[in-house]
Structure formats: structure tokens, C-alpha cells
Amino acid sequence: MTKYGIKVLPKKEVLDSQGRAVQSVLEKAGFSLDDCHIGKYFEVKTDKGEVEIKKMAEYVLFNPLIEEITIESL
Amino acid sequence: MTKYGIKVLPKKEVLDSQGRAVQSVLEKAGFSLDDCHIGKYFEVKTDKGEVEIKKMAEYVLFNPLIEEITIESL
């Protein structure tokens, strides 16, 4: 049984309004940031391999048009 | 300038209804999973250290009562 972490972030070309909003809130609070992106994080436990996980993620977990993923085994 | 990844997941004791819903959808589609948790993922670029990042995350990015975070430098 392997644990996988799947990070989903908006593509660089896509306007990340949520990220910008958080960055501006943090800057007002005195935490200066150079860049801030916000996405989703999935942690799944399964006996499948990484290829299967990628197929699964493409099926339902992210939109390849506007988002990109990183899969890591934990 | 360092890039940090901040993973926010619901605590194990907290009912992760979103995770359960996704798990059930995936199982119906033939992807059997043993466990599925869903959270948020932040990627920030800053010249601050990890201690400062943790303080910042506690200030606004997660709720320590029901969520837990993992900070990694990328």
C-alpha cells in the first residue's frame, strides 16, 4: 500500500485570483511574499502504481486545460 | 528566494466529507482506494525562513483546531 500526494495548481498562464487575494491579505499583515499560488491537495492510499494514479487524477481530480499536477509518493 | 510548499489537510479525527465523496466517486469509476483526504495546497516564494512561514500559515492559511499542515521547501 503506497501513499501518494497529488498537488494541483493553476497553470502559470491562468490568472490565480485566489492566490493574488491571499498574497495581498498577507502583505497587508506584514508578510511580504514574492509569489503565491493556491491549489488543491489530495492524499490517497492505494496499491496501484503511479501510472494508474495519474489516469485517475486526469479522470476526476483536475482539469488539464487550466491546472497542472505533481504526483509524489510519500 | 526560497519556494515553500504548504500542504493543509483535515486532522485525522475530523470527518473529511469531501475526501469520502471523492473516494466513493472514484470507487464507482473502478479506481479502488484505501484512503482519500482532500485539502489545500499553497506555493509561496519568499526570502523569509521556515519559522516565519509557519507563523504566516497560522495567521491566515489554516485553522489549527481542525487542520494540520506540512511545510516543505522546494
CSV table of N, CA and C in Angstrom, one decimal:
chain,number,residue,atom,x,y,z
A,1,MET,N,0.9,-1.2,0.0
A,1,MET,CA,0.0,0.0,0.0
A,1,MET,C,0.9,1.2,0.0
A,2,THR,N,0.7,2.1,-1.0
A,2,THR,CA,1.6,3.3,-1.1
A,2,THR,C,0.7,4.5,-0.9
A,3,LYS,N,1.3,5.5,-0.3
A,3,LYS,CA,0.6,6.8,-0.1
A,3,LYS,C,1.1,7.8,-1.1
A,4,TYR,N,0.2,8.4,-1.9
A,4,TYR,CA,0.6,9.4,-2.9
A,4,TYR,C,0.0,10.7,-2.5
A,5,GLY,N,0.8,11.8,-2.7
A,5,GLY,CA,0.4,13.1,-2.6
A,5,GLY,C,0.2,13.7,-4.0
A,6,ILE,N,-1.0,14.3,-4.2
A,6,ILE,CA,-1.2,14.9,-5.5
A,6,ILE,C,-1.5,16.4,-5.4
A,7,LYS,N,-0.6,17.2,-5.9
A,7,LYS,CA,-0.7,18.7,-5.8
A,7,LYS,C,-1.3,19.2,-7.1
A,8,VAL,N,-2.4,19.9,-7.0
A,8,VAL,CA,-3.0,20.5,-8.2
A,8,VAL,C,-2.9,22.1,-8.1
A,9,LEU,N,-2.2,22.7,-9.0
A,9,LEU,CA,-2.1,24.1,-9.0
A,9,LEU,C,-2.5,24.7,-10.4
A,10,PRO,N,-3.1,25.9,-10.4
A,10,PRO,CA,-3.4,26.5,-11.7
A,10,PRO,C,-2.2,26.7,-12.5
A,11,LYS,N,-2.3,26.6,-13.8
A,11,LYS,CA,-1.2,26.8,-14.7
A,11,LYS,C,-0.7,28.2,-14.6
A,12,LYS,N,0.6,28.5,-14.9
A,12,LYS,CA,1.2,29.8,-14.8
A,12,LYS,C,0.5,30.8,-15.7
A,13,GLU,N,-0.1,30.4,-16.8
A,13,GLU,CA,-0.7,31.3,-17.7
A,13,GLU,C,-2.1,31.7,-17.2
A,14,VAL,N,-2.6,31.0,-16.3
A,14,VAL,CA,-4.0,31.2,-15.8
A,14,VAL,C,-4.0,32.2,-14.6
A,15,LEU,N,-4.8,33.2,-14.6
A,15,LEU,CA,-4.9,34.1,-13.5
A,15,LEU,C,-5.3,33.4,-12.2
A,16,ASP,N,-4.5,33.5,-11.2
A,16,ASP,CA,-4.8,32.8,-10.0
A,16,ASP,C,-5.3,33.9,-9.0
A,17,SER,N,-6.6,34.1,-9.1
A,17,SER,CA,-7.2,35.2,-8.4
A,17,SER,C,-7.2,35.0,-6.9
A,18,GLN,N,-7.4,33.7,-6.5
A,18,GLN,CA,-7.3,33.3,-5.1
A,18,GLN,C,-5.9,33.5,-4.5
A,19,GLY,N,-4.9,33.1,-5.3
A,19,GLY,CA,-3.5,33.4,-4.9
A,19,GLY,C,-3.2,34.8,-4.7
A,20,ARG,N,-3.7,35.7,-5.6
A,20,ARG,CA,-3.4,37.1,-5.5
A,20,ARG,C,-4.1,37.7,-4.3
A,21,ALA,N,-5.3,37.3,-4.1
A,21,ALA,CA,-6.1,37.8,-2.9
A,21,ALA,C,-5.3,37.5,-1.6
A,22,VAL,N,-4.9,36.2,-1.5
A,22,VAL,CA,-4.2,35.8,-0.3
A,22,VAL,C,-2.9,36.6,-0.1
A,23,GLN,N,-2.2,36.7,-1.3
A,23,GLN,CA,-0.9,37.5,-1.2
A,23,GLN,C,-1.1,38.9,-0.7
A,24,SER,N,-2.2,39.5,-1.2
A,24,SER,CA,-2.5,40.9,-0.8
A,24,SER,C,-2.9,41.0,0.7
A,25,VAL,N,-3.6,40.0,1.2
A,25,VAL,CA,-4.0,40.0,2.6
A,25,VAL,C,-2.7,39.8,3.4
A,26,LEU,N,-1.9,38.9,3.0
A,26,LEU,CA,-0.6,38.6,3.8
A,26,LEU,C,0.3,39.9,3.8
A,27,GLU,N,0.3,40.5,2.6
A,27,GLU,CA,1.2,41.7,2.6
A,27,GLU,C,0.7,42.8,3.5
A,28,LYS,N,-0.6,43.0,3.6
A,28,LYS,CA,-1.2,44.0,4.5
A,28,LYS,C,-0.9,43.6,5.9
A,29,ALA,N,-0.7,42.3,6.2
A,29,ALA,CA,-0.4,41.9,7.6
A,29,ALA,C,1.1,41.9,7.8
A,30,GLY,N,1.8,42.3,6.9
A,30,GLY,CA,3.3,42.4,7.1
A,30,GLY,C,4.1,41.3,6.7
A,31,PHE,N,3.5,40.3,6.0
A,31,PHE,CA,4.3,39.1,5.5
A,31,PHE,C,4.5,39.4,4.0
A,32,SER,N,5.7,39.8,3.6
A,32,SER,CA,5.9,40.1,2.2
A,32,SER,C,6.2,38.8,1.5
A,33,LEU,N,5.5,38.6,0.4
A,33,LEU,CA,5.7,37.4,-0.5
A,33,LEU,C,6.1,37.8,-1.9
A,34,ASP,N,6.8,37.0,-2.6
A,34,ASP,CA,7.2,37.3,-3.9
A,34,ASP,C,6.2,36.7,-4.9
A,35,ASP,N,5.5,35.6,-4.4
A,35,ASP,CA,4.7,34.9,-5.3
A,35,ASP,C,3.8,34.0,-4.4
A,36,CYS,N,2.5,33.8,-4.8
A,36,CYS,CA,1.6,32.9,-4.0
A,36,CYS,C,0.6,32.3,-4.9
A,37,HIS,N,0.6,30.9,-4.9
A,37,HIS,CA,-0.3,30.2,-5.7
A,37,HIS,C,-1.1,29.2,-4.8
A,38,ILE,N,-2.4,29.1,-5.1
A,38,ILE,CA,-3.2,28.2,-4.3
A,38,ILE,C,-3.9,27.2,-5.1
A,39,GLY,N,-3.8,26.0,-4.6
A,39,GLY,CA,-4.5,24.9,-5.3
A,39,GLY,C,-5.0,23.9,-4.3
A,40,LYS,N,-5.2,22.6,-4.8
A,40,LYS,CA,-5.8,21.6,-4.0
A,40,LYS,C,-4.7,20.6,-3.7
A,41,TYR,N,-4.9,19.8,-2.7
A,41,TYR,CA,-4.0,18.7,-2.3
A,41,TYR,C,-4.8,17.5,-2.0
A,42,PHE,N,-4.4,16.4,-2.6
A,42,PHE,CA,-5.1,15.1,-2.3
A,42,PHE,C,-4.1,14.1,-1.8
A,43,GLU,N,-4.5,13.4,-0.8
A,43,GLU,CA,-3.6,12.3,-0.3
A,43,GLU,C,-4.4,11.0,-0.4
A,44,VAL,N,-3.9,10.1,-1.2
A,44,VAL,CA,-4.6,8.8,-1.4
A,44,VAL,C,-3.7,7.7,-1.0
A,45,LYS,N,-4.3,6.6,-0.5
A,45,LYS,CA,-3.6,5.4,-0.1
A,45,LYS,C,-4.1,4.3,-1.0
A,46,THR,N,-3.2,3.7,-1.8
A,46,THR,CA,-3.7,2.6,-2.7
A,46,THR,C,-2.6,1.7,-3.0
A,47,ASP,N,-2.9,0.5,-3.6
A,47,ASP,CA,-1.9,-0.4,-4.0
A,47,ASP,C,-1.6,-0.3,-5.5
A,48,LYS,N,-2.2,0.7,-6.1
A,48,LYS,CA,-2.0,1.0,-7.6
A,48,LYS,C,-0.6,1.7,-7.8
A,49,GLY,N,-0.2,1.6,-9.0
A,49,GLY,CA,1.1,2.3,-9.4
A,49,GLY,C,0.9,3.8,-9.8
A,50,GLU,N,2.0,4.5,-10.1
A,50,GLU,CA,1.9,5.9,-10.3
A,50,GLU,C,1.1,6.2,-11.6
A,51,VAL,N,1.3,5.3,-12.6
A,51,VAL,CA,0.6,5.5,-13.9
A,51,VAL,C,-0.9,5.5,-13.7
A,52,GLU,N,-1.4,4.5,-12.9
A,52,GLU,CA,-2.8,4.4,-12.6
A,52,GLU,C,-3.3,5.6,-11.8
A,53,ILE,N,-2.5,6.2,-10.9
A,53,ILE,CA,-2.8,7.4,-10.2
A,53,ILE,C,-3.0,8.6,-11.1
A,54,LYS,N,-2.1,8.6,-12.1
A,54,LYS,CA,-2.1,9.8,-13.0
A,54,LYS,C,-3.4,9.7,-13.8
A,55,LYS,N,-3.8,8.5,-14.2
A,55,LYS,CA,-5.0,8.3,-15.0
A,55,LYS,C,-6.2,8.7,-14.2
A,56,MET,N,-6.2,8.3,-12.9
A,56,MET,CA,-7.3,8.6,-12.0
A,56,MET,C,-7.4,10.1,-11.8
A,57,ALA,N,-6.3,10.7,-11.6
A,57,ALA,CA,-6.3,12.2,-11.4
A,57,ALA,C,-6.8,12.9,-12.6
A,58,GLU,N,-6.4,12.4,-13.8
A,58,GLU,CA,-7.0,13.1,-15.0
A,58,GLU,C,-8.5,12.8,-15.2
A,59,TYR,N,-8.9,11.7,-14.7
A,59,TYR,CA,-10.4,11.4,-14.8
A,59,TYR,C,-11.2,12.4,-14.0
A,60,VAL,N,-10.8,12.7,-12.8
A,60,VAL,CA,-11.7,13.5,-11.9
A,60,VAL,C,-11.1,14.5,-11.0
A,61,LEU,N,-9.8,14.4,-10.8
A,61,LEU,CA,-9.2,15.3,-9.8
A,61,LEU,C,-8.8,16.7,-10.3
A,62,PHE,N,-8.5,16.8,-11.5
A,62,PHE,CA,-8.0,18.1,-12.0
A,62,PHE,C,-8.4,18.4,-13.5
A,63,ASN,N,-8.4,19.6,-13.9
A,63,ASN,CA,-8.7,20.0,-15.2
A,63,ASN,C,-7.5,20.3,-16.0
A,64,PRO,N,-7.0,19.4,-16.9
A,64,PRO,CA,-5.7,19.6,-17.6
A,64,PRO,C,-5.7,20.9,-18.4
A,65,LEU,N,-6.8,21.5,-18.7
A,65,LEU,CA,-6.8,22.8,-19.5
A,65,LEU,C,-6.2,23.9,-18.7
A,66,ILE,N,-6.6,24.0,-17.5
A,66,ILE,CA,-6.2,25.2,-16.7
A,66,ILE,C,-5.3,24.8,-15.4
A,67,GLU,N,-5.2,23.5,-15.2
A,67,GLU,CA,-4.4,23.1,-14.0
A,67,GLU,C,-3.3,22.2,-14.3
A,68,GLU,N,-2.3,22.1,-13.4
A,68,GLU,CA,-1.2,21.1,-13.6
A,68,GLU,C,-1.0,20.4,-12.3
A,69,ILE,N,-0.6,19.1,-12.4
A,69,ILE,CA,-0.4,18.4,-11.2
A,69,ILE,C,1.0,17.9,-11.0
A,70,THR,N,1.3,17.6,-9.7
A,70,THR,CA,2.6,17.0,-9.4
A,70,THR,C,2.2,15.8,-8.5
A,71,ILE,N,2.7,14.6,-8.9
A,71,ILE,CA,2.4,13.4,-8.1
A,71,ILE,C,3.6,13.0,-7.3
A,72,GLU,N,3.6,12.8,-6.0
A,72,GLU,CA,4.7,12.3,-5.3
A,72,GLU,C,4.3,11.1,-4.4
A,73,SER,N,5.2,10.1,-4.3
A,73,SER,CA,4.9,9.0,-3.4
A,73,SER,C,5.5,9.3,-2.0
A,74,LEU,N,4.7,9.2,-1.0
A,74,LEU,CA,5.1,9.6,0.3
A,74,LEU,C,5.7,8.5,1.2
B,1,MET,N,15.9,33.7,-2.5
B,1,MET,CA,14.4,33.5,-2.5
B,1,MET,C,14.1,32.0,-2.5
B,2,THR,N,13.4,31.6,-1.5
B,2,THR,CA,13.1,30.1,-1.4
B,2,THR,C,11.6,29.9,-1.8
B,3,LYS,N,11.3,28.7,-2.3
B,3,LYS,CA,9.9,28.4,-2.6
B,3,LYS,C,9.5,27.4,-1.6
B,4,TYR,N,8.3,27.6,-1.0
B,4,TYR,CA,7.8,26.7,0.0
B,4,TYR,C,6.5,26.1,-0.5
B,5,GLY,N,6.3,24.9,-0.2
B,5,GLY,CA,5.0,24.2,-0.4
B,5,GLY,C,4.3,24.0,0.9
B,6,ILE,N,3.1,24.4,1.1
B,6,ILE,CA,2.4,24.2,2.3
B,6,ILE,C,1.2,23.4,2.1
B,7,LYS,N,1.2,22.2,2.7
B,7,LYS,CA,0.0,21.3,2.5
B,7,LYS,C,-0.9,21.4,3.7
B,8,VAL,N,-2.2,21.6,3.5
B,8,VAL,CA,-3.1,21.7,4.6
B,8,VAL,C,-4.1,20.6,4.5
B,9,LEU,N,-4.2,19.7,5.5
B,9,LEU,CA,-5.1,18.6,5.4
B,9,LEU,C,-6.0,18.6,6.7
B,10,PRO,N,-7.2,18.1,6.6
B,10,PRO,CA,-8.0,18.0,7.8
B,10,PRO,C,-7.4,17.0,8.8
B,11,LYS,N,-7.5,17.2,10.1
B,11,LYS,CA,-6.9,16.3,11.1
B,11,LYS,C,-7.6,15.0,10.9
B,12,LYS,N,-6.9,13.9,11.3
B,12,LYS,CA,-7.4,12.6,11.2
B,12,LYS,C,-8.8,12.4,12.0
B,13,GLU,N,-8.9,13.1,13.1
B,13,GLU,CA,-10.1,13.0,13.9
B,13,GLU,C,-11.3,13.7,13.3
B,14,VAL,N,-11.1,14.5,12.3
B,14,VAL,CA,-12.1,15.3,11.7
B,14,VAL,C,-12.7,14.6,10.5
B,15,LEU,N,-14.0,14.6,10.4
B,15,LEU,CA,-14.7,13.9,9.3
B,15,LEU,C,-14.4,14.6,8.0
B,16,ASP,N,-13.7,14.0,7.1
B,16,ASP,CA,-13.3,14.6,5.8
B,16,ASP,C,-14.4,14.2,4.8
B,17,SER,N,-15.5,15.0,4.8
B,17,SER,CA,-16.6,14.6,3.9
B,17,SER,C,-16.3,14.7,2.4
B,18,GLN,N,-15.5,15.7,2.1
B,18,GLN,CA,-15.0,15.9,0.7
B,18,GLN,C,-14.2,14.7,0.3
B,19,GLY,N,-13.3,14.3,1.1
B,19,GLY,CA,-12.5,13.1,0.8
B,19,GLY,C,-13.3,11.9,0.6
B,20,ARG,N,-14.3,11.7,1.5
B,20,ARG,CA,-15.1,10.5,1.4
B,20,ARG,C,-15.9,10.5,0.1
B,21,ALA,N,-16.4,11.7,-0.3
B,21,ALA,CA,-17.2,11.8,-1.5
B,21,ALA,C,-16.4,11.5,-2.7
B,22,VAL,N,-15.2,12.0,-2.8
B,22,VAL,CA,-14.3,11.7,-3.9
B,22,VAL,C,-13.9,10.3,-4.0
B,23,GLN,N,-13.6,9.7,-2.8
B,23,GLN,CA,-13.3,8.3,-2.7
B,23,GLN,C,-14.5,7.4,-3.3
B,24,SER,N,-15.7,7.8,-2.9
B,24,SER,CA,-16.8,7.0,-3.4
B,24,SER,C,-17.0,7.2,-4.9
B,25,VAL,N,-16.8,8.4,-5.4
B,25,VAL,CA,-16.9,8.6,-6.9
B,25,VAL,C,-15.9,7.8,-7.6
B,26,LEU,N,-14.6,7.8,-7.1
B,26,LEU,CA,-13.6,7.1,-7.7
B,26,LEU,C,-13.8,5.6,-7.7
B,27,GLU,N,-14.3,5.1,-6.6
B,27,GLU,CA,-14.6,3.7,-6.5
B,27,GLU,C,-15.7,3.2,-7.5
B,28,LYS,N,-16.7,4.1,-7.7
B,28,LYS,CA,-17.7,3.8,-8.7
B,28,LYS,C,-17.1,3.7,-10.1
B,29,ALA,N,-16.1,4.5,-10.3
B,29,ALA,CA,-15.4,4.5,-11.6
B,29,ALA,C,-14.4,3.5,-11.8
B,30,GLY,N,-14.2,2.6,-10.7
B,30,GLY,CA,-13.3,1.5,-10.9
B,30,GLY,C,-11.9,1.7,-10.3
B,31,PHE,N,-11.7,2.9,-9.7
B,31,PHE,CA,-10.4,3.1,-9.0
B,31,PHE,C,-10.5,2.9,-7.5
B,32,SER,N,-10.1,1.7,-7.1
B,32,SER,CA,-10.3,1.4,-5.7
B,32,SER,C,-9.2,2.1,-4.9
B,33,LEU,N,-9.6,2.8,-3.8
B,33,LEU,CA,-8.7,3.5,-2.9
B,33,LEU,C,-8.8,3.0,-1.5
B,34,ASP,N,-7.8,3.0,-0.7
B,34,ASP,CA,-7.9,2.6,0.6
B,34,ASP,C,-8.2,3.8,1.5
B,35,ASP,N,-7.8,5.0,1.0
B,35,ASP,CA,-8.0,6.2,1.9
B,35,ASP,C,-7.8,7.4,1.0
B,36,CYS,N,-8.6,8.4,1.2
B,36,CYS,CA,-8.5,9.7,0.4
B,36,CYS,C,-8.8,10.9,1.3
B,37,HIS,N,-7.8,11.8,1.3
B,37,HIS,CA,-8.0,13.0,2.1
B,37,HIS,C,-7.8,14.2,1.1
B,38,ILE,N,-8.6,15.2,1.3
B,38,ILE,CA,-8.5,16.4,0.5
B,38,ILE,C,-8.2,17.7,1.3
B,39,GLY,N,-7.3,18.4,0.8
B,39,GLY,CA,-7.0,19.7,1.5
B,39,GLY,C,-6.6,20.8,0.5
B,40,LYS,N,-5.9,21.8,1.0
B,40,LYS,CA,-5.4,22.9,0.2
B,40,LYS,C,-3.9,22.8,0.0
B,41,TYR,N,-3.5,23.4,-1.0
B,41,TYR,CA,-2.0,23.5,-1.2
B,41,TYR,C,-1.6,24.9,-1.6
B,42,PHE,N,-0.7,25.4,-0.9
B,42,PHE,CA,-0.2,26.8,-1.2
B,42,PHE,C,1.3,26.7,-1.6
B,43,GLU,N,1.7,27.5,-2.6
B,43,GLU,CA,3.0,27.5,-3.0
B,43,GLU,C,3.5,29.0,-2.9
B,44,VAL,N,4.4,29.3,-2.0
B,44,VAL,CA,4.8,30.7,-1.9
B,44,VAL,C,6.3,30.9,-2.1
B,45,LYS,N,6.6,32.0,-2.7
B,45,LYS,CA,8.1,32.3,-2.9
B,45,LYS,C,8.4,33.5,-2.0
B,46,THR,N,9.4,33.4,-1.2
B,46,THR,CA,9.7,34.4,-0.2
B,46,THR,C,11.2,34.3,0.2
B,47,ASP,N,11.7,35.4,0.8
B,47,ASP,CA,13.1,35.3,1.3
B,47,ASP,C,13.1,35.0,2.8
B,48,LYS,N,11.9,34.8,3.4
B,48,LYS,CA,11.7,34.5,4.8
B,48,LYS,C,12.1,33.0,5.1
B,49,GLY,N,12.4,32.8,6.4
B,49,GLY,CA,12.7,31.4,6.8
B,49,GLY,C,11.5,30.6,7.1
B,50,GLU,N,11.7,29.3,7.5
B,50,GLU,CA,10.6,28.4,7.7
B,50,GLU,C,9.7,28.8,8.9
B,51,VAL,N,10.4,29.4,10.0
B,51,VAL,CA,9.7,29.8,11.2
B,51,VAL,C,8.7,30.9,10.8
B,52,GLU,N,9.1,31.8,10.0
B,52,GLU,CA,8.2,32.9,9.6
B,52,GLU,C,7.1,32.4,8.8
B,53,ILE,N,7.4,31.4,7.9
B,53,ILE,CA,6.3,30.8,7.1
B,53,ILE,C,5.3,30.1,7.9
B,54,LYS,N,5.7,29.5,9.0
B,54,LYS,CA,4.8,28.8,9.9
B,54,LYS,C,3.9,29.8,10.6
B,55,LYS,N,4.5,30.9,11.0
B,55,LYS,CA,3.7,31.9,11.7
B,55,LYS,C,2.7,32.5,10.7
B,56,MET,N,3.1,32.7,9.5
B,56,MET,CA,2.2,33.2,8.5
B,56,MET,C,1.0,32.3,8.2
B,57,ALA,N,1.4,31.0,8.1
B,57,ALA,CA,0.4,30.0,7.8
B,57,ALA,C,-0.7,29.9,9.0
B,58,GLU,N,-0.1,30.0,10.2
B,58,GLU,CA,-1.0,30.0,11.3
B,58,GLU,C,-1.9,31.2,11.4
B,59,TYR,N,-1.4,32.4,10.9
B,59,TYR,CA,-2.2,33.6,10.9
B,59,TYR,C,-3.4,33.5,10.0
B,60,VAL,N,-3.2,32.9,8.8
B,60,VAL,CA,-4.3,33.0,7.9
B,60,VAL,C,-4.6,31.8,7.0
B,61,LEU,N,-3.6,30.9,6.9
B,61,LEU,CA,-3.8,29.9,5.9
B,61,LEU,C,-4.5,28.6,6.3
B,62,PHE,N,-4.5,28.4,7.6
B,62,PHE,CA,-5.2,27.2,8.1
B,62,PHE,C,-5.7,27.3,9.5
B,63,ASN,N,-6.6,26.5,9.9
B,63,ASN,CA,-7.3,26.5,11.2
B,63,ASN,C,-6.7,25.4,12.0
B,64,PRO,N,-5.9,25.7,13.0
B,64,PRO,CA,-5.2,24.7,13.8
B,64,PRO,C,-6.1,23.8,14.6
B,65,LEU,N,-7.4,24.2,14.8
B,65,LEU,CA,-8.3,23.4,15.5
B,65,LEU,C,-8.7,22.1,14.7
B,66,ILE,N,-8.8,22.3,13.4
B,66,ILE,CA,-9.3,21.1,12.6
B,66,ILE,C,-8.4,20.7,11.5
B,67,GLU,N,-7.3,21.5,11.3
B,67,GLU,CA,-6.4,21.1,10.2
B,67,GLU,C,-5.0,21.0,10.6
B,68,GLU,N,-4.2,20.3,9.9
B,68,GLU,CA,-2.8,20.3,10.2
B,68,GLU,C,-2.0,20.6,8.9
B,69,ILE,N,-0.8,21.1,9.1
B,69,ILE,CA,0.0,21.5,7.9
B,69,ILE,C,1.3,20.8,7.8
B,70,THR,N,1.8,20.7,6.6
B,70,THR,CA,3.2,20.2,6.4
B,70,THR,C,3.9,21.3,5.5
B,71,ILE,N,5.0,21.8,6.0
B,71,ILE,CA,5.7,22.8,5.2
B,71,ILE,C,7.0,22.1,4.6
B,72,GLU,N,7.2,22.3,3.3
B,72,GLU,CA,8.4,21.8,2.7
B,72,GLU,C,9.0,22.9,1.9
B,73,SER,N,10.3,22.9,1.8
B,73,SER,CA,11.0,23.9,0.9
B,73,SER,C,11.3,23.1,-0.4
B,74,LEU,N,10.9,23.8,-1.5
B,74,LEU,CA,11.0,23.1,-2.8
B,74,LEU,C,12.3,23.5,-3.5
